PDB file of C-alpha atoms in Angstrom:
ATOM      1  CA  MET A   1     275.535 -22.757 255.346  1.00  0.00           C
ATOM      2  CA  LYS A   2     278.311 -20.260 255.956  1.00  0.00           C
ATOM      3  CA  VAL A   3     278.113 -16.672 254.979  1.00  0.00           C
ATOM      4  CA  LYS A   4     281.318 -15.708 253.155  1.00  0.00           C
ATOM      5  CA  GLU A   5     281.528 -12.379 254.902  1.00  0.00           C
ATOM      6  CA  ILE A   6     281.662 -13.945 258.346  1.00  0.00           C
ATOM      7  CA  GLU A   7     285.028 -15.450 257.431  1.00  0.00           C
ATOM      8  CA  SER A   8     286.298 -12.675 255.181  1.00  0.00           C
ATOM      9  CA  ARG A   9     285.490  -9.636 257.327  1.00  0.00           C
ATOM     10  CA  ARG A  10     288.508  -7.872 258.903  1.00  0.00           C
ATOM     11  CA  SER A  11     289.004  -4.798 261.002  1.00  0.00           C
ATOM     12  CA  ILE A  12     290.521  -2.230 258.597  1.00  0.00           C
ATOM     13  CA  ARG A  13     292.942   0.409 259.846  1.00  0.00           C
ATOM     14  CA  LYS A  14     294.084   1.763 256.500  1.00  0.00           C
ATOM     15  CA  PHE A  15     291.630   3.243 254.042  1.00  0.00           C
ATOM     16  CA  ARG A  16     291.898   4.585 250.500  1.00  0.00           C
ATOM     17  CA  PRO A  17     290.831   8.223 250.184  1.00  0.00           C
ATOM     18  CA  GLU A  18     287.899   7.650 247.791  1.00  0.00           C
ATOM     19  CA  PRO A  19     284.553   8.709 249.340  1.00  0.00           C
ATOM     20  CA  VAL A  20     281.910   6.091 250.031  1.00  0.00           C
ATOM     21  CA  PRO A  21     278.844   6.727 247.854  1.00  0.00           C
ATOM     22  CA  GLU A  22     275.678   7.533 249.736  1.00  0.00           C
ATOM     23  CA  ASN A  23     273.831   4.604 248.223  1.00  0.00           C
ATOM     24  CA  LEU A  24     276.350   2.168 249.696  1.00  0.00           C
ATOM     25  CA  LEU A  25     276.063   3.866 253.148  1.00  0.00           C
ATOM     26  CA  ARG A  26     272.338   3.480 252.865  1.00  0.00           C
ATOM     27  CA  GLN A  27     272.725  -0.232 252.088  1.00  0.00           C
ATOM     28  CA  VAL A  28     274.888  -0.856 255.187  1.00  0.00           C
ATOM     29  CA  LEU A  29     272.535   1.149 257.390  1.00  0.00           C
ATOM     30  CA  GLU A  30     269.556  -0.732 255.975  1.00  0.00           C
ATOM     31  CA  ALA A  31     271.309  -4.054 256.920  1.00  0.00           C
ATOM     32  CA  ALA A  32     271.727  -2.675 260.444  1.00  0.00           C
ATOM     33  CA  ARG A  33     268.047  -1.740 260.545  1.00  0.00           C
ATOM     34  CA  LEU A  34     266.994  -5.272 259.759  1.00  0.00           C
ATOM     35  CA  ALA A  35     268.836  -6.797 262.750  1.00  0.00           C
ATOM     36  CA  PRO A  36     266.960  -8.746 265.394  1.00  0.00           C
ATOM     37  CA  SER A  37     266.432  -7.023 268.748  1.00  0.00           C
ATOM     38  CA  ALA A  38     265.036  -7.939 272.164  1.00  0.00           C
ATOM     39  CA  LYS A  39     261.272  -7.404 272.173  1.00  0.00           C
ATOM     40  CA  ASN A  40     261.728  -5.902 268.680  1.00  0.00           C
ATOM     41  CA  ASP A  41     262.583  -2.617 270.369  1.00  0.00           C
ATOM     42  CA  GLN A  42     265.180  -1.700 267.698  1.00  0.00           C
ATOM     43  CA  PRO A  43     267.123   0.380 270.296  1.00  0.00           C
ATOM     44  CA  TRP A  44     269.458   2.040 267.854  1.00  0.00           C
ATOM     45  CA  ARG A  45     270.108   5.158 265.819  1.00  0.00           C
ATOM     46  CA  PHE A  46     272.893   5.427 263.320  1.00  0.00           C
ATOM     47  CA  LEU A  47     274.270   8.894 262.503  1.00  0.00           C
ATOM     48  CA  ALA A  48     276.189   9.023 259.201  1.00  0.00           C
ATOM     49  CA  LEU A  49     278.437  12.067 259.485  1.00  0.00           C
ATOM     50  CA  GLY A  50     278.906  14.493 256.676  1.00  0.00           C
ATOM     51  CA  PRO A  51     282.095  16.587 256.337  1.00  0.00           C
ATOM     52  CA  GLU A  52     281.107  19.273 258.921  1.00  0.00           C
ATOM     53  CA  SER A  53     279.727  16.878 261.568  1.00  0.00           C
ATOM     54  CA  ARG A  54     282.616  14.478 260.978  1.00  0.00           C
ATOM     55  CA  GLU A  55     285.157  17.204 261.689  1.00  0.00           C
ATOM     56  CA  ARG A  56     283.246  18.329 264.814  1.00  0.00           C
ATOM     57  CA  CYS A  57     283.201  14.735 266.073  1.00  0.00           C
ATOM     58  CA  LEU A  58     286.869  14.124 265.439  1.00  0.00           C
ATOM     59  CA  SER A  59     287.879  17.405 267.044  1.00  0.00           C
ATOM     60  CA  ALA A  60     285.784  16.627 270.069  1.00  0.00           C
ATOM     61  CA  MET A  61     287.357  13.129 270.428  1.00  0.00           C
ATOM     62  CA  GLU A  62     290.786  14.676 270.180  1.00  0.00           C
ATOM     63  CA  ARG A  63     289.872  17.229 272.886  1.00  0.00           C
ATOM     64  CA  GLY A  64     288.430  14.517 275.086  1.00  0.00           C
ATOM     65  CA  ILE A  65     291.609  12.438 274.802  1.00  0.00           C
ATOM     66  CA  ARG A  66     293.756  15.464 275.691  1.00  0.00           C
ATOM     67  CA  GLU A  67     291.595  16.259 278.705  1.00  0.00           C
ATOM     68  CA  GLY A  68     291.788  12.626 279.835  1.00  0.00           C
ATOM     69  CA  MET A  69     295.560  12.702 279.601  1.00  0.00           C
ATOM     70  CA  ALA A  70     295.712  16.027 281.490  1.00  0.00           C
ATOM     71  CA  SER A  71     293.538  14.790 284.251  1.00  0.00           C
ATOM     72  CA  GLY A  72     295.581  11.627 284.792  1.00  0.00           C
ATOM     73  CA  GLY A  73     293.396   9.125 282.981  1.00  0.00           C
ATOM     74  CA  ASN A  74     294.653   5.694 282.033  1.00  0.00           C
ATOM     75  CA  ARG A  75     297.513   6.528 279.665  1.00  0.00           C
ATOM     76  CA  ALA A  76     297.519   3.125 277.916  1.00  0.00           C
ATOM     77  CA  TYR A  77     293.815   3.320 277.078  1.00  0.00           C
ATOM     78  CA  LEU A  78     294.042   6.963 276.083  1.00  0.00           C
ATOM     79  CA  ALA A  79     297.077   6.208 273.860  1.00  0.00           C
ATOM     80  CA  GLY A  80     295.020   3.458 272.174  1.00  0.00           C
ATOM     81  CA  ALA A  81     292.163   5.934 271.667  1.00  0.00           C
ATOM     82  CA  ALA A  82     294.625   8.446 270.084  1.00  0.00           C
ATOM     83  CA  ALA A  83     295.791   5.703 267.695  1.00  0.00           C
ATOM     84  CA  THR A  84     292.135   4.954 266.852  1.00  0.00           C
ATOM     85  CA  LEU A  85     291.489   8.627 266.265  1.00  0.00           C
ATOM     86  CA  ARG A  86     294.342   8.731 263.679  1.00  0.00           C
ATOM     87  CA  ILE A  87     292.629   5.881 261.881  1.00  0.00           C
ATOM     88  CA  MET A  88     289.209   7.545 262.034  1.00  0.00           C
ATOM     89  CA  LYS A  89     290.673  10.662 260.424  1.00  0.00           C
ATOM     90  CA  THR A  90     291.699   8.633 257.380  1.00  0.00           C
ATOM     91  CA  ALA A  91     288.354   6.899 256.934  1.00  0.00           C
ATOM     92  CA  PRO A  92     286.151   8.524 254.306  1.00  0.00           C
ATOM     93  CA  ALA A  93     282.930   7.744 256.233  1.00  0.00           C
ATOM     94  CA  LEU A  94     282.075   7.712 259.907  1.00  0.00           C
ATOM     95  CA  VAL A  95     278.859   6.470 261.575  1.00  0.00           C
ATOM     96  CA  LEU A  96     278.017   7.066 265.232  1.00  0.00           C
ATOM     97  CA  ILE A  97     275.965   4.466 267.074  1.00  0.00           C
ATOM     98  CA  VAL A  98     273.444   5.727 269.568  1.00  0.00           C
ATOM     99  CA  ARG A  99     271.003   4.107 271.979  1.00  0.00           C
ATOM    100  CA  PRO A 100     268.243   6.695 272.066  1.00  0.00           C
ATOM    101  CA  VAL A 101     266.852   5.727 275.458  1.00  0.00           C
ATOM    102  CA  GLY A 102     270.217   5.368 277.149  1.00  0.00           C
ATOM    103  CA  THR A 103     271.844   7.553 279.710  1.00  0.00           C
ATOM    104  CA  HIS A 104     275.429   8.471 280.513  1.00  0.00           C
ATOM    105  CA  PRO A 105     277.508   5.253 280.666  1.00  0.00           C
ATOM    106  CA  TYR A 106     279.175   6.244 283.953  1.00  0.00           C
ATOM    107  CA  GLY A 107     275.934   6.977 285.773  1.00  0.00           C
ATOM    108  CA  GLU A 108     274.388   4.641 288.296  1.00  0.00           C
ATOM    109  CA  ILE A 109     271.814   2.180 287.067  1.00  0.00           C
ATOM    110  CA  ALA A 110     270.025  -0.618 288.898  1.00  0.00           C
ATOM    111  CA  GLY A 111     267.329  -3.217 288.640  1.00  0.00           C
ATOM    112  CA  LEU A 112     265.241  -3.496 285.551  1.00  0.00           C
ATOM    113  CA  ASP A 113     267.022  -0.546 283.867  1.00  0.00           C
ATOM    114  CA  ARG A 114     270.286  -2.557 283.958  1.00  0.00           C
ATOM    115  CA  VAL A 115     268.565  -5.536 282.371  1.00  0.00           C
ATOM    116  CA  LEU A 116     267.077  -3.348 279.640  1.00  0.00           C
ATOM    117  CA  GLU A 117     270.490  -1.766 279.038  1.00  0.00           C
ATOM    118  CA  LEU A 118     272.039  -5.190 278.635  1.00  0.00           C
ATOM    119  CA  LEU A 119     269.276  -6.319 276.264  1.00  0.00           C
ATOM    120  CA  ASP A 120     269.719  -3.196 274.223  1.00  0.00           C
ATOM    121  CA  ALA A 121     273.510  -3.597 274.120  1.00  0.00           C
ATOM    122  CA  VAL A 122     273.160  -7.133 272.702  1.00  0.00           C
ATOM    123  CA  SER A 123     270.574  -5.915 270.201  1.00  0.00           C
ATOM    124  CA  VAL A 124     272.778  -3.086 269.025  1.00  0.00           C
ATOM    125  CA  GLY A 125     275.644  -5.512 268.735  1.00  0.00           C
ATOM    126  CA  ALA A 126     273.548  -7.597 266.298  1.00  0.00           C
ATOM    127  CA  ALA A 127     272.754  -4.412 264.251  1.00  0.00           C
ATOM    128  CA  VAL A 128     276.459  -3.406 264.105  1.00  0.00           C
ATOM    129  CA  GLU A 129     277.440  -6.920 263.013  1.00  0.00           C
ATOM    130  CA  ASN A 130     274.854  -6.727 260.181  1.00  0.00           C
ATOM    131  CA  LEU A 131     276.355  -3.407 259.170  1.00  0.00           C
ATOM    132  CA  LEU A 132     279.902  -4.741 259.170  1.00  0.00           C
ATOM    133  CA  LEU A 133     278.967  -7.844 257.174  1.00  0.00           C
ATOM    134  CA  GLU A 134     277.008  -5.864 254.576  1.00  0.00           C
ATOM    135  CA  ALA A 135     279.904  -3.457 254.202  1.00  0.00           C
ATOM    136  CA  ASP A 136     282.271  -6.333 253.580  1.00  0.00           C
ATOM    137  CA  ALA A 137     279.898  -7.791 250.967  1.00  0.00           C
ATOM    138  CA  LEU A 138     279.937  -4.400 249.185  1.00  0.00           C
ATOM    139  CA  GLY A 139     283.720  -4.269 249.104  1.00  0.00           C
ATOM    140  CA  LEU A 140     284.034  -1.784 251.960  1.00  0.00           C
ATOM    141  CA  GLY A 141     286.305  -2.030 254.971  1.00  0.00           C
ATOM    142  CA  THR A 142     285.178  -1.192 258.454  1.00  0.00           C
ATOM    143  CA  LEU A 143     286.541  -0.575 261.912  1.00  0.00           C
ATOM    144  CA  TRP A 144     284.186  -0.907 264.853  1.00  0.00           C
ATOM    145  CA  ILE A 145     285.200   1.703 267.445  1.00  0.00           C
ATOM    146  CA  GLY A 146     284.644   1.605 271.169  1.00  0.00           C
ATOM    147  CA  ASN A 147     287.344   4.141 272.081  1.00  0.00           C
ATOM    148  CA  THR A 148     284.726   6.852 271.816  1.00  0.00           C
ATOM    149  CA  PHE A 149     283.985   6.019 275.472  1.00  0.00           C
ATOM    150  CA  LEU A 150     287.332   7.507 276.411  1.00  0.00           C
ATOM    151  CA  ALA A 151     286.208  10.891 275.131  1.00  0.00           C
ATOM    152  CA  TYR A 152     282.488  10.351 275.803  1.00  0.00           C
ATOM    153  CA  ASP A 153     281.526  13.699 277.291  1.00  0.00           C
ATOM    154  CA  ALA A 154     283.373  15.749 274.661  1.00  0.00           C
ATOM    155  CA  ILE A 155     281.844  13.842 271.756  1.00  0.00           C
ATOM    156  CA  ALA A 156     278.319  13.647 273.231  1.00  0.00           C
ATOM    157  CA  GLU A 157     278.328  17.356 273.874  1.00  0.00           C
ATOM    158  CA  ALA A 158     279.799  18.333 270.456  1.00  0.00           C
ATOM    159  CA  MET A 159     277.388  16.093 268.580  1.00  0.00           C
ATOM    160  CA  ALA A 160     274.355  16.865 270.774  1.00  0.00           C
ATOM    161  CA  ILE A 161     273.809  13.163 271.314  1.00  0.00           C
ATOM    162  CA  ASP A 162     270.292  12.495 272.483  1.00  0.00           C
ATOM    163  CA  GLY A 163     270.716   9.171 274.298  1.00  0.00           C
ATOM    164  CA  GLN A 164     273.744   7.051 274.873  1.00  0.00           C
ATOM    165  CA  LEU A 165     276.701   7.058 272.493  1.00  0.00           C
ATOM    166  CA  LEU A 166     277.737   3.383 272.068  1.00  0.00           C
ATOM    167  CA  GLY A 167     280.579   3.773 269.591  1.00  0.00           C
ATOM    168  CA  ALA A 168     281.256   4.387 265.932  1.00  0.00           C
ATOM    169  CA  VAL A 169     282.120   2.586 262.748  1.00  0.00           C
ATOM    170  CA  ALA A 170     284.719   3.934 260.326  1.00  0.00           C
ATOM    171  CA  LEU A 171     284.100   2.908 256.704  1.00  0.00           C
ATOM    172  CA  GLY A 172     285.858   3.168 253.445  1.00  0.00           C
ATOM    173  CA  TYR A 173     287.614   1.199 250.732  1.00  0.00           C
ATOM    174  CA  PRO A 174     290.311  -0.869 252.383  1.00  0.00           C
ATOM    175  CA  ASP A 175     293.955  -0.108 251.680  1.00  0.00           C
ATOM    176  CA  GLU A 176     295.137  -3.237 253.390  1.00  0.00           C
ATOM    177  CA  HIS A 177     294.285  -6.946 253.539  1.00  0.00           C
ATOM    178  CA  PRO A 178     295.042  -8.101 257.074  1.00  0.00           C
ATOM    179  CA  SER A 179     295.407 -11.785 257.872  1.00  0.00           C
ATOM    180  CA  PRO A 180     292.799 -13.349 260.137  1.00  0.00           C
ATOM    181  CA  ARG A 181     293.282 -12.581 263.842  1.00  0.00           C
ATOM    182  CA  PRO A 182     293.732 -15.511 266.198  1.00  0.00           C
ATOM    183  CA  ARG A 183     290.558 -17.037 267.529  1.00  0.00           C
ATOM    184  CA  LYS A 184     289.982 -19.074 270.640  1.00  0.00           C
ATOM    185  CA  SER A 185     289.392 -22.770 269.997  1.00  0.00           C
ATOM    186  CA  PHE A 186     285.848 -24.079 269.763  1.00  0.00           C
ATOM    187  CA  ASP A 187     286.201 -25.869 273.091  1.00  0.00           C
ATOM    188  CA  GLU A 188     287.246 -22.636 274.826  1.00  0.00           C
ATOM    189  CA  ILE A 189     284.114 -20.780 273.828  1.00  0.00           C
ATOM    190  CA  ALA A 190     281.400 -23.461 273.577  1.00  0.00           C
ATOM    191  CA  ALA A 191     280.127 -26.314 275.710  1.00  0.00           C
ATOM    192  CA  PHE A 192     277.364 -28.848 275.340  1.00  0.00           C
ATOM    193  CA  LEU A 193     275.629 -29.298 278.671  1.00  0.00           C
ATOM    194  CA  PRO A 194     273.761 -32.591 279.497  1.00  0.00           C
TER     195      PRO A 194
END
């Protein structure tokens, strides 16, 4: 059985200005909450930003990108983050994704802590996918955002992140209907071993 939303979901980069009702945000966050996780640890926290916190987050990301440019950071990645920031500013809703037990992503980590971080990352990925699929089922568009890493310190400080910021999801009613993106062939991504 195929779930329609697996095929219909697209990354949306143009949103209509109408706000997303809180009850729909609650539904997508509930879908995320129900995701499977390694050892059932549920290593996630989702922060739905209201107008004040949203503005603080976006300003911090903008500042972090500027600081990265000024200090000679990777211009191509930072330019991509700036483009993502412009999209985030048009999205009516923004959710930050946090791993509560995580530490700074650029810090050293070894041994079992590395394994636990990887398990948590896979678990959080499952929760985010649930969120994206539920949003699509409700007629909302989403953009999963990893470019927050390029302004990590500025955002984490401005938002008083307790744990590890893993990204964000922009949500709203889509103002575009993109075609499917190319996918690798089945044989490129899967193998049946004897």
